[in-house]
Amino acid sequence: MSEEKKTPQDAEETIEQGTPAEETQIPAQEAESAPEAEQQPEEQTAEEAVMTEDAAEDEAEPEEDALSTEEEQNEPPRHTFGNVLSSQKIRRRGISTVFTAVFLAVIILLNVIVSMLSTRFPSINLDLSAQKTNSLTEDALKVVDAVKLPTTITILGPEADVRDNVLYSGYGFNYSQVAVLSDKIKERNSNITVKYIDLDKNPTYASELGETNLTAGCVVVSTEKRHRVLQITDLFSQQTDYTTGAASTYSMVGTALASAISQVNSEKLPVIAFATGHDEIYDTTALQSVLKNASFETVSFNMLTDEIPANAQMVMLASPATDYTPQELKKLDTFLENNKLAADRSLLITFYPSQEALPNLSSFLKEWGIEVPRAMVVERDQSHVAQSDVSFILTQTNVDSTITLNSQSTQYDNVVMPQSSPINLLFTSRDGVTTHTLAQSYDTSYLVDSSSTEETVKNAKQQAYTTVALAQKNLSLDGTIYKQNVIVAGSSPMFAEGVINASAYGNGKYVTDLARYATGETDSNTGILVTPVQTNQVDINLSQAASVILGFGVFTILIPLCVLAAGFVVFLKRRHL
């Protein structure tokens, strides 16, 4: 039994392995405690059990220490606190760099996609111009949508020069509008194509087309039926204010292209012949341009030496300075009574107050119930004048309910008749001829002539005077009724440049509808009214001091400083991550 007691004590001695003094004291203690152990066997047994468990645990500890040592050898070296912070900075910087790279890649990819889409679909490009000069009007869109024939828009010039505004840049023209609007037209209708021809590389193009006046910047619109050339003056114009010397630039690109497309796609173009040979007072270039844009064909002929073109439906005498011979007036009668022309036909004559007396022409008009006195209509009410000029009168249109120029337009806004002669209607109806007032002044107008004095002007009678008159007669051909029309306009300047094509006045639309009525072409959807849009209009007026503050102070100093400060703040924040 004493040997059993020694076993745990020996184990305890092995575990503790204390000082030598402790080792020498252990046997004496065992001797003293032996009788007590015999007296209390149960307590000794519990102590022995505890000692046995402790010994087993002590024997296991070396094994655990060995395993722990192996694990520590296999584990990676632990980082210090500074290393951990450094690792977090690197990780965050790496994530930031990756995020920035991905963001830039997305932006670049998005730009590439948008660029490709804007080239393929030009209509998605926003028109940021103040006057929307890079957009097509509603009327132009209707013309483009109606195209059924293969139509080609040929722009004469290198494509790069056209798109980069190289052509006519010295004149202040934004020629790239031609390319932009042509692309939008092409996108809208697959029957329309756009191409570019450099005349320097293809010098025979003009002769092949049969044109002798083609230059860089011209646009040729063509179909199998016909072609039309748009000169640079058909696309852009420039006007100078002689009081200030400032030049204003106007664009007609969108409506001019749509007009040419309409013209080359029309089944038939009514022909309007302009008579020459009598020193006509007014240039008809602007009027002919308006009529061409409305899908009319214009030709010129000499009344003295030429016959009236057989296919002409309207003849115009533009304020002749000399009288016509009986033979010439006979040509006019023959034209109006032509039984081979299965269409309405008209004679349009314009007058001017200072015009010399034309007795032969006056006798011809009296047969049609029209007389034109040598006087001028002026307006007393300032609300019925334009440009603060009493002779620049506003007129009333569609005053005769029996004559409608266009069923869709019951009134025309701001139709002006500058320096208009009055027109007298000699009868209402006689010998099959009926007379009508197409336009008249307001009842606050009066007449002046070369004999007028201050006293006569003060006491002049105020009334409405006819400014545009119509005499009409029916002609029956093969059971069909056609109209013979004689139309007289008291104002020649109403057809002049700056009036007939000015967007502020309704003269262009009124004259266009008048021509359609005169030729029997009452479809108002044919052709389009070309209206110039100012492209260099000043929207904001700044003083010189304000310009310096805005340009130098804000954009040169303030904004760069703000950007620099923002960048410095971001740098400091990123530095302490």
Coordinates of C-alpha atoms in Angstrom, one line a residue:
M1 CA 0.0 0.0 0.0
S2 CA 2.9 2.3 0.7
E3 CA 4.1 1.6 -2.9
E4 CA 0.8 2.7 -4.3
K5 CA 1.1 5.9 -2.3
K6 CA 4.5 6.6 -3.7
T7 CA 3.4 6.4 -7.3
P8 CA 1.4 9.7 -7.2
Q9 CA 4.0 11.3 -5.1
D10 CA 6.7 10.3 -7.5
A11 CA 4.6 11.8 -10.3
E12 CA 4.1 15.0 -8.3
E13 CA 7.9 15.1 -7.8
T14 CA 8.4 14.7 -11.5
I15 CA 6.0 17.5 -12.3
E16 CA 7.0 20.0 -9.7
Q17 CA 10.8 19.4 -9.7
G18 CA 11.2 22.2 -7.3
T19 CA 14.2 23.3 -5.2
P20 CA 16.4 20.6 -3.5
A21 CA 15.0 21.6 -0.1
E22 CA 11.6 20.6 -1.2
E23 CA 12.8 17.3 -2.5
T24 CA 14.3 16.3 0.8
Q25 CA 11.2 17.3 2.7
I26 CA 8.8 15.1 0.8
P27 CA 9.8 11.7 2.4
A28 CA 9.4 13.1 6.0
Q29 CA 6.0 14.4 5.2
E30 CA 5.0 11.1 3.7
A31 CA 6.1 9.3 6.9
E32 CA 4.2 11.7 9.1
S33 CA 1.1 11.4 6.9
A34 CA 1.1 7.6 6.6
P35 CA -0.8 6.8 9.8
E36 CA -3.3 9.5 8.8
A37 CA -3.7 8.0 5.4
E38 CA -4.4 4.6 7.0
Q39 CA -7.0 6.1 9.2
Q40 CA -8.7 8.0 6.3
P41 CA -8.5 5.8 3.3
E42 CA -11.4 7.5 1.5
E43 CA -9.7 11.0 1.5
Q44 CA -6.4 9.5 0.3
T45 CA -8.2 7.8 -2.5
A46 CA -9.7 11.1 -3.7
E47 CA -6.3 12.8 -3.4
E48 CA -4.7 10.0 -5.4
A49 CA -7.4 10.3 -8.1
V50 CA -6.7 14.1 -8.4
M51 CA -3.0 13.5 -8.5
T52 CA -3.5 10.8 -11.2
E53 CA -5.5 13.2 -13.3
D54 CA -2.9 16.0 -12.8
A55 CA -0.2 13.6 -13.8
A56 CA -2.1 12.6 -17.0
E57 CA -2.6 16.3 -17.9
D58 CA 1.0 17.0 -17.2
E59 CA 2.0 14.1 -19.5
A60 CA -0.3 15.5 -22.2
E61 CA 1.0 19.1 -22.0
P62 CA 4.4 18.3 -23.6
E63 CA 2.5 16.8 -26.6
E64 CA 0.2 19.9 -26.9
D65 CA 3.3 22.1 -26.6
A66 CA 4.9 20.2 -29.5
L67 CA 1.8 20.5 -31.6
S68 CA 1.5 24.2 -30.8
T69 CA 5.1 24.7 -31.8
E70 CA 4.5 23.0 -35.1
E71 CA 1.4 25.1 -35.8
E72 CA 3.3 28.3 -35.0
Q73 CA 6.0 27.3 -37.4
N74 CA 3.4 26.6 -40.1
E75 CA 1.4 29.9 -39.5
P76 CA 2.4 33.0 -41.6
P77 CA 4.2 35.7 -39.6
R78 CA 1.8 37.9 -37.8
H79 CA 1.7 41.6 -38.8
T80 CA 2.3 44.4 -36.4
F81 CA -0.3 47.2 -36.0
G82 CA 1.7 49.5 -38.4
N83 CA 1.8 46.7 -41.0
V84 CA -1.9 46.3 -40.7
L85 CA -2.6 50.0 -41.3
S86 CA -0.2 50.0 -44.2
S87 CA -2.0 47.0 -45.7
Q88 CA -5.4 48.7 -45.4
K89 CA -4.0 51.8 -47.2
I90 CA -2.7 49.7 -50.0
R91 CA -6.0 47.9 -50.3
R92 CA -8.0 51.0 -50.3
R93 CA -5.7 52.7 -52.9
G94 CA -5.9 49.6 -55.0
I95 CA -9.7 49.6 -54.9
S96 CA -9.8 53.4 -55.7
T97 CA -7.4 52.9 -58.6
V98 CA -9.5 50.0 -60.0
F99 CA -12.7 52.0 -59.6
T100 CA -11.2 55.0 -61.3
A101 CA -10.0 52.9 -64.2
V102 CA -13.4 51.2 -64.6
F103 CA -15.1 54.5 -64.5
L104 CA -12.9 56.0 -67.1
A105 CA -13.4 52.9 -69.3
V106 CA -17.1 53.2 -69.0
I107 CA -17.0 56.9 -69.9
I108 CA -14.9 56.2 -73.0
L109 CA -17.1 53.4 -74.0
L110 CA -20.2 55.5 -73.6
N111 CA -18.7 58.3 -75.7
V112 CA -17.9 55.8 -78.4
I113 CA -21.4 54.4 -78.4
V114 CA -23.0 57.8 -78.4
S115 CA -20.7 58.9 -81.3
M116 CA -21.7 55.8 -83.3
L117 CA -25.4 56.3 -82.6
S118 CA -25.3 60.1 -83.4
T119 CA -23.7 59.2 -86.7
R120 CA -26.2 56.5 -87.5
F121 CA -29.2 58.4 -86.1
P122 CA -28.5 62.2 -86.5
S123 CA -31.9 63.1 -85.1
I124 CA -30.8 62.2 -81.5
N125 CA -28.3 65.1 -81.6
L126 CA -29.7 68.0 -79.5
D127 CA -30.2 71.3 -81.4
L128 CA -28.8 73.8 -79.0
S129 CA -28.9 76.7 -81.5
A130 CA -31.0 79.7 -80.3
Q131 CA -33.1 79.7 -83.5
K132 CA -33.2 75.9 -84.0
T133 CA -31.4 76.2 -87.3
N134 CA -30.2 72.6 -87.1
S135 CA -33.8 71.3 -87.0
L136 CA -36.3 70.8 -89.7
T137 CA -39.6 72.7 -89.5
E138 CA -43.0 70.9 -89.5
D139 CA -43.6 71.8 -93.1
A140 CA -40.2 70.5 -94.1
L141 CA -40.8 67.2 -92.4
K142 CA -44.1 66.8 -94.2
V143 CA -42.3 67.3 -97.5
V144 CA -39.6 64.8 -96.6
D145 CA -42.1 62.2 -95.5
A146 CA -44.0 62.5 -98.7
V147 CA -41.1 61.6 -101.0
K148 CA -41.7 58.4 -103.0
L149 CA -39.1 58.7 -105.7
P150 CA -35.3 58.0 -105.2
T151 CA -33.9 61.4 -104.5
T152 CA -30.3 62.4 -104.3
I153 CA -28.8 65.4 -102.4
T154 CA -25.4 66.2 -103.9
I155 CA -23.3 68.6 -101.9
L156 CA -20.5 70.2 -103.9
G157 CA -17.4 70.2 -101.7
P158 CA -15.2 67.8 -99.7
E159 CA -17.2 66.2 -96.9
A160 CA -14.6 67.1 -94.3
D161 CA -14.6 70.8 -95.4
V162 CA -18.4 70.9 -95.3
R163 CA -18.7 69.3 -91.8
D164 CA -15.9 71.5 -90.4
N165 CA -17.3 74.8 -91.6
V166 CA -14.4 75.5 -93.9
L167 CA -16.6 76.6 -96.8
Y168 CA -17.7 80.2 -96.7
S169 CA -16.4 80.6 -93.1
G170 CA -15.1 84.0 -94.0
Y171 CA -18.7 85.2 -94.6
G172 CA -19.9 84.0 -91.2
F173 CA -22.0 81.2 -92.7
N174 CA -22.4 78.1 -90.7
Y175 CA -22.2 75.8 -93.7
S176 CA -22.1 72.6 -91.7
Q177 CA -25.9 73.1 -91.3
V178 CA -26.1 71.7 -94.9
A179 CA -24.5 68.4 -93.8
V180 CA -26.4 68.2 -90.5
L181 CA -29.8 68.8 -92.0
S182 CA -29.1 66.6 -95.1
D183 CA -28.2 63.8 -92.7
K184 CA -31.5 64.2 -90.8
I185 CA -33.4 64.2 -94.1
K186 CA -31.7 61.1 -95.2
E187 CA -32.4 59.4 -91.9
R188 CA -36.1 60.2 -92.0
N189 CA -36.7 58.8 -95.5
S190 CA -34.9 55.9 -97.0
N191 CA -35.7 57.1 -100.5
I192 CA -33.3 60.0 -100.0
T193 CA -29.5 59.7 -100.2
V194 CA -26.7 62.2 -99.6
K195 CA -23.3 62.3 -101.4
Y196 CA -20.4 64.7 -101.7
I197 CA -18.6 65.7 -104.9
D198 CA -15.4 67.7 -105.0
L199 CA -15.4 69.8 -108.2
D200 CA -11.6 69.9 -108.2
K201 CA -11.4 66.1 -108.4
N202 CA -14.5 65.8 -110.7
P203 CA -14.4 68.8 -113.0
T204 CA -16.7 67.3 -115.6
Y205 CA -19.7 67.0 -113.2
A206 CA -21.1 70.4 -114.1
S207 CA -21.1 69.7 -117.9
E208 CA -22.6 66.3 -117.3
L209 CA -25.4 67.9 -115.4
G210 CA -25.8 70.6 -118.1
E211 CA -25.1 73.4 -115.6
T212 CA -22.5 76.1 -116.1
N213 CA -22.8 78.0 -112.8
L214 CA -21.8 75.4 -110.3
T215 CA -19.3 76.3 -107.6
A216 CA -18.2 74.8 -104.3
G217 CA -21.0 75.1 -101.8
C218 CA -23.8 74.6 -104.3
V219 CA -26.3 71.8 -103.6
V220 CA -27.9 69.7 -106.4
V221 CA -31.2 67.9 -105.6
S222 CA -32.2 65.5 -108.3
T223 CA -34.6 62.7 -109.2
E224 CA -35.4 60.9 -112.5
K225 CA -37.8 63.7 -113.3
R226 CA -35.6 66.8 -112.9
H227 CA -33.0 68.5 -110.8
R228 CA -32.7 71.8 -109.0
V229 CA -29.5 73.7 -108.1
L230 CA -29.4 75.6 -104.8
Q231 CA -26.8 78.4 -105.0
I232 CA -25.1 79.7 -101.9
T233 CA -27.6 82.6 -102.0
D234 CA -30.5 80.2 -101.8
L235 CA -29.0 78.7 -98.6
F236 CA -27.6 81.8 -96.8
S237 CA -28.0 85.5 -97.0
Q238 CA -26.4 88.6 -95.4
Q239 CA -28.0 92.0 -94.8
T240 CA -26.3 95.1 -93.6
D241 CA -28.0 97.7 -91.4
Y242 CA -26.8 100.9 -93.0
T243 CA -27.6 102.9 -89.8
T244 CA -25.3 100.9 -87.6
G245 CA -23.1 99.1 -90.2
A246 CA -23.8 95.7 -88.5
A247 CA -24.2 92.7 -90.7
S248 CA -26.9 90.1 -90.1
T249 CA -26.5 86.6 -91.3
Y250 CA -29.5 84.5 -92.2
S251 CA -29.9 80.8 -92.9
M252 CA -32.6 79.2 -95.2
V253 CA -30.9 75.7 -95.4
G254 CA -33.7 73.6 -94.0
T255 CA -36.6 75.1 -95.9
A256 CA -34.5 75.5 -99.1
L257 CA -33.6 71.7 -99.1
A258 CA -37.2 70.8 -98.4
S259 CA -38.4 73.1 -101.2
A260 CA -36.0 71.6 -103.7
I261 CA -37.0 68.1 -102.7
S262 CA -40.6 69.0 -103.2
Q263 CA -39.9 70.5 -106.6
V264 CA -38.0 67.6 -108.1
N265 CA -40.6 65.1 -106.8
S266 CA -43.7 67.0 -108.2
E267 CA -45.6 65.4 -111.0
K268 CA -46.1 68.8 -112.8
L269 CA -44.6 72.2 -112.3
P270 CA -46.8 75.2 -113.3
V271 CA -44.8 77.6 -115.5
I272 CA -44.8 81.3 -114.7
A273 CA -43.3 83.5 -117.5
F274 CA -41.7 86.9 -116.6
A275 CA -42.0 89.4 -119.5
T276 CA -39.0 91.7 -120.2
G277 CA -38.2 94.3 -122.8
H278 CA -39.9 97.4 -121.2
D279 CA -37.4 98.5 -118.6
E280 CA -39.2 96.8 -115.8
I281 CA -38.7 98.9 -112.6
Y282 CA -38.3 96.1 -110.0
D283 CA -36.0 93.1 -109.9
T284 CA -38.0 89.9 -109.7
T285 CA -35.2 87.7 -108.4
A286 CA -36.7 87.4 -104.9
L287 CA -40.2 86.7 -106.3
Q288 CA -38.9 84.0 -108.7
S289 CA -37.0 82.4 -105.8
V290 CA -40.2 82.3 -103.7
L291 CA -42.1 80.8 -106.6
K292 CA -39.5 78.1 -107.3
N293 CA -39.6 77.1 -103.6
A294 CA -43.3 76.7 -104.0
S295 CA -42.8 74.2 -106.8
F296 CA -43.3 76.6 -109.7
E297 CA -41.0 76.8 -112.7
T298 CA -40.0 80.3 -113.8
V299 CA -38.9 81.4 -117.3
S300 CA -38.2 84.8 -118.9
F301 CA -39.1 86.0 -122.4
N302 CA -39.0 89.3 -124.3
M303 CA -42.5 90.6 -125.1
L304 CA -41.2 92.4 -128.2
T305 CA -39.4 89.6 -129.8
D306 CA -40.6 86.3 -128.3
E307 CA -43.8 84.5 -128.1
I308 CA -45.3 83.7 -124.8
P309 CA -44.1 80.1 -123.8
A310 CA -46.8 77.7 -124.8
N311 CA -46.8 75.9 -121.5
A312 CA -47.0 79.0 -119.4
Q313 CA -50.0 79.3 -117.0
M314 CA -49.2 82.8 -115.7
V315 CA -47.5 85.8 -117.3
M316 CA -46.1 88.6 -115.1
L317 CA -45.6 92.2 -116.1
A318 CA -43.4 93.7 -113.3
S319 CA -44.0 97.4 -113.3
P320 CA -43.1 98.2 -116.9
A321 CA -41.6 101.7 -117.5
T322 CA -42.7 101.9 -121.1
D323 CA -46.1 101.2 -122.7
Y324 CA -46.9 98.0 -124.7
T325 CA -47.7 98.0 -128.4
P326 CA -51.0 96.7 -129.7
Q327 CA -49.2 93.6 -131.1
E328 CA -47.9 92.8 -127.6
L329 CA -51.3 93.3 -126.0
K330 CA -52.7 91.0 -128.7
K331 CA -50.2 88.3 -127.4
L332 CA -51.7 88.7 -124.0
D333 CA -55.3 88.3 -125.3
T334 CA -54.2 85.2 -127.2
F335 CA -52.6 83.8 -124.1
L336 CA -55.7 84.3 -122.0
E337 CA -58.0 82.7 -124.7
N338 CA -55.7 79.8 -125.6
N339 CA -58.0 76.8 -126.2
K340 CA -55.0 74.4 -126.3
L341 CA -54.1 75.0 -122.7
A342 CA -56.2 72.8 -120.5
A343 CA -55.6 74.7 -117.3
D344 CA -56.4 78.0 -115.6
R345 CA -54.3 80.9 -117.0
S346 CA -53.6 84.3 -115.5
L347 CA -51.9 87.7 -116.1
L348 CA -50.3 89.4 -113.1
I349 CA -49.4 93.1 -113.5
T350 CA -47.8 95.3 -110.8
F351 CA -47.8 99.1 -110.6
Y352 CA -45.9 101.9 -108.9
P353 CA -47.2 105.4 -108.0
S354 CA -44.5 107.3 -109.9
Q355 CA -44.9 105.1 -113.0
E356 CA -45.3 106.9 -116.3
A357 CA -48.7 106.9 -118.0
L358 CA -49.2 103.7 -120.0
P359 CA -52.3 104.4 -122.1
N360 CA -52.4 101.2 -124.1
L361 CA -52.0 99.0 -121.1
S362 CA -54.6 101.1 -119.2
S363 CA -57.1 100.6 -122.1
F364 CA -56.5 96.9 -122.0
L365 CA -57.2 96.8 -118.2
K366 CA -60.4 98.9 -118.5
E367 CA -61.9 96.1 -120.7
W368 CA -61.4 93.9 -117.7
G369 CA -63.0 96.5 -115.4
I370 CA -59.8 97.7 -113.7
E371 CA -58.3 101.1 -113.5
V372 CA -55.1 102.2 -111.6
P373 CA -54.8 106.0 -110.8
R374 CA -51.4 107.6 -110.4
A375 CA -51.5 108.1 -106.7
M376 CA -50.3 106.4 -103.5
V377 CA -52.2 105.0 -100.5
V378 CA -51.0 106.2 -97.1
E379 CA -52.2 105.4 -93.6
R380 CA -53.1 107.8 -90.9
D381 CA -53.4 105.2 -88.1
Q382 CA -49.9 104.2 -86.9
S383 CA -51.1 100.8 -85.8
H384 CA -51.7 100.0 -89.5
V385 CA -48.2 100.8 -90.7
A386 CA -44.8 99.0 -90.6
Q387 CA -41.4 100.5 -90.0
S388 CA -43.1 103.8 -88.9
D389 CA -43.6 104.7 -92.5
V390 CA -47.1 105.9 -93.4
S391 CA -46.7 104.6 -97.0
F392 CA -45.6 101.1 -95.7
I393 CA -49.2 100.1 -95.1
L394 CA -50.7 96.9 -93.7
T395 CA -53.6 95.5 -95.7
Q396 CA -56.6 93.3 -95.2
T397 CA -56.8 90.1 -97.2
N398 CA -59.6 87.7 -98.1
V399 CA -62.1 90.5 -98.1
D400 CA -64.2 89.0 -100.9
S401 CA -66.1 86.0 -99.6
T402 CA -66.6 84.6 -103.1
I403 CA -62.8 84.2 -103.7
T404 CA -60.7 82.0 -101.5
L405 CA -57.0 81.7 -102.3
N406 CA -56.4 78.9 -99.8
S407 CA -59.2 77.1 -98.0
Q408 CA -56.8 76.4 -95.1
S409 CA -55.9 80.1 -94.6
T410 CA -58.7 82.5 -93.9
Q411 CA -56.4 85.4 -93.1
Y412 CA -52.7 86.3 -93.7
D413 CA -50.8 88.1 -91.0
N414 CA -48.9 91.3 -91.6
V415 CA -49.2 91.5 -95.4
V416 CA -47.6 94.9 -96.3
M417 CA -48.1 96.9 -99.4
P418 CA -45.4 99.6 -99.5
Q419 CA -46.0 102.6 -101.7
S420 CA -49.2 101.1 -103.2
S421 CA -51.3 102.7 -105.9
P422 CA -55.0 102.5 -105.4
I423 CA -57.1 100.3 -107.7
N424 CA -60.6 101.2 -108.9
L425 CA -63.1 98.5 -110.0
L426 CA -65.1 99.9 -112.9
F427 CA -67.9 97.4 -112.6
T428 CA -68.9 94.3 -110.7
S429 CA -69.9 92.1 -113.7
R430 CA -70.1 92.8 -117.4
D431 CA -69.8 90.6 -120.5
G432 CA -68.9 87.6 -118.5
V433 CA -66.2 89.4 -116.5
T434 CA -66.5 89.7 -112.8
T435 CA -64.3 91.9 -110.6
H436 CA -63.2 91.2 -107.0
T437 CA -61.1 92.9 -104.3
L438 CA -58.5 90.5 -103.0
A439 CA -56.8 93.0 -100.6
Q440 CA -57.5 96.5 -99.4
S441 CA -56.2 99.1 -96.9
Y442 CA -57.9 100.0 -93.7
D443 CA -60.6 102.7 -93.6
T444 CA -58.1 105.1 -92.0
S445 CA -56.1 105.5 -95.2
Y446 CA -56.1 108.3 -97.7
L447 CA -54.5 109.2 -101.1
V448 CA -51.7 111.5 -102.0
D449 CA -50.3 112.4 -105.4
S450 CA -47.9 114.8 -107.0
S451 CA -50.4 117.7 -106.5
S452 CA -51.0 117.1 -102.8
T453 CA -50.4 119.9 -100.3
E454 CA -50.3 120.0 -96.6
E455 CA -53.8 121.4 -96.6
T456 CA -55.2 118.7 -98.9
V457 CA -53.5 116.0 -97.0
K458 CA -55.1 117.3 -93.8
N459 CA -58.5 117.2 -95.3
A460 CA -58.1 114.1 -97.3
K461 CA -61.0 111.6 -97.3
Q462 CA -60.3 108.5 -95.4
Q463 CA -61.5 105.2 -96.7
A464 CA -60.5 101.7 -97.6
Y465 CA -58.8 101.4 -101.0
T466 CA -58.3 98.3 -103.1
T467 CA -54.6 97.3 -103.3
V468 CA -55.0 93.9 -105.1
A469 CA -57.8 93.3 -107.6
L470 CA -59.0 90.3 -109.7
A471 CA -61.0 90.3 -112.9
Q472 CA -62.2 86.8 -113.9
K473 CA -63.8 85.2 -116.8
N474 CA -64.7 81.5 -117.5
L475 CA -63.5 79.6 -120.5
S476 CA -65.1 76.3 -121.5
L477 CA -62.8 73.6 -123.2
D478 CA -64.2 70.2 -123.9
G479 CA -66.9 70.5 -121.3
T480 CA -64.4 71.7 -118.6
I481 CA -64.5 75.2 -117.2
Y482 CA -61.2 77.0 -116.8
K483 CA -60.6 80.5 -115.5
Q484 CA -59.0 83.5 -117.2
N485 CA -57.6 85.8 -114.6
V486 CA -56.3 89.3 -114.7
I487 CA -54.7 90.2 -111.4
V488 CA -53.4 93.7 -110.6
A489 CA -51.2 94.6 -107.6
G490 CA -50.9 98.3 -106.7
S491 CA -47.5 97.7 -104.9
S492 CA -44.4 96.5 -106.6
P493 CA -42.2 96.7 -103.5
M494 CA -44.5 94.0 -101.9
F495 CA -42.6 91.5 -104.1
A496 CA -39.1 92.9 -103.4
E497 CA -36.2 91.4 -101.5
G498 CA -36.5 91.9 -97.8
V499 CA -40.3 92.0 -97.9
I500 CA -41.5 89.0 -99.8
N501 CA -39.0 86.7 -98.0
A502 CA -39.0 88.3 -94.6
S503 CA -40.4 86.1 -91.8
A504 CA -41.9 89.2 -90.1
Y505 CA -44.3 89.7 -93.0
G506 CA -46.9 87.4 -94.5
N507 CA -46.2 88.5 -98.1
G508 CA -44.4 85.3 -99.1
K509 CA -47.3 83.1 -98.1
Y510 CA -49.9 85.4 -99.6
V511 CA -48.1 85.6 -103.0
T512 CA -47.5 81.9 -103.0
D513 CA -51.2 81.2 -102.5
L514 CA -52.1 83.9 -105.0
A515 CA -49.9 82.1 -107.6
R516 CA -51.4 78.7 -106.8
Y517 CA -54.9 80.1 -107.2
A518 CA -54.0 81.8 -110.5
T519 CA -52.7 78.6 -112.0
G520 CA -55.3 76.3 -110.5
E521 CA -52.8 74.6 -108.3
T522 CA -54.8 74.9 -105.0
D523 CA -53.0 72.1 -103.2
S524 CA -51.2 74.1 -100.4
N525 CA -49.1 71.0 -99.6
T526 CA -47.0 71.4 -102.8
G527 CA -43.8 73.3 -102.2
I528 CA -42.8 75.2 -99.1
L529 CA -42.3 78.8 -98.1
V530 CA -38.6 79.4 -97.5
T531 CA -38.1 81.8 -94.6
P532 CA -34.7 83.1 -93.5
V533 CA -33.7 82.7 -89.9
Q534 CA -31.1 85.0 -88.4
T535 CA -28.1 83.0 -87.1
N536 CA -26.0 85.8 -85.5
Q537 CA -28.7 87.3 -83.4
V538 CA -27.5 88.8 -80.2
D539 CA -29.4 87.3 -77.3
I540 CA -27.5 89.0 -74.4
N541 CA -26.1 92.5 -74.3
L542 CA -23.2 93.1 -72.0
S543 CA -21.2 96.2 -71.2
Q544 CA -17.4 96.2 -71.7
A545 CA -16.9 96.2 -67.9
A546 CA -19.3 93.3 -67.4
S547 CA -17.6 91.4 -70.3
V548 CA -14.2 91.8 -68.6
I549 CA -15.5 90.7 -65.2
L550 CA -17.2 87.7 -66.6
G551 CA -14.5 86.7 -69.0
F552 CA -11.4 87.4 -66.9
G553 CA -12.6 87.4 -63.4
V554 CA -15.0 84.4 -63.5
F555 CA -13.7 82.1 -66.2
T556 CA -10.0 82.9 -66.0
I557 CA -9.5 83.3 -62.2
L558 CA -12.5 82.2 -60.1
I559 CA -13.4 78.9 -61.7
P560 CA -9.8 77.6 -62.0
L561 CA -9.2 78.5 -58.3
C562 CA -12.3 76.6 -57.3
V563 CA -11.2 73.6 -59.3
L564 CA -7.7 73.8 -57.7
A565 CA -9.1 74.1 -54.2
A566 CA -11.4 71.1 -54.8
G567 CA -8.5 69.1 -56.1
F568 CA -6.4 70.0 -53.0
V569 CA -9.1 69.0 -50.6
V570 CA -9.6 65.6 -52.4
F571 CA -5.8 65.1 -52.3
L572 CA -5.6 65.7 -48.5
K573 CA -8.5 63.3 -47.9
R574 CA -7.0 60.6 -50.0
R575 CA -3.6 61.1 -48.4
H576 CA -5.0 60.2 -45.0
L577 CA -6.8 57.1 -46.0

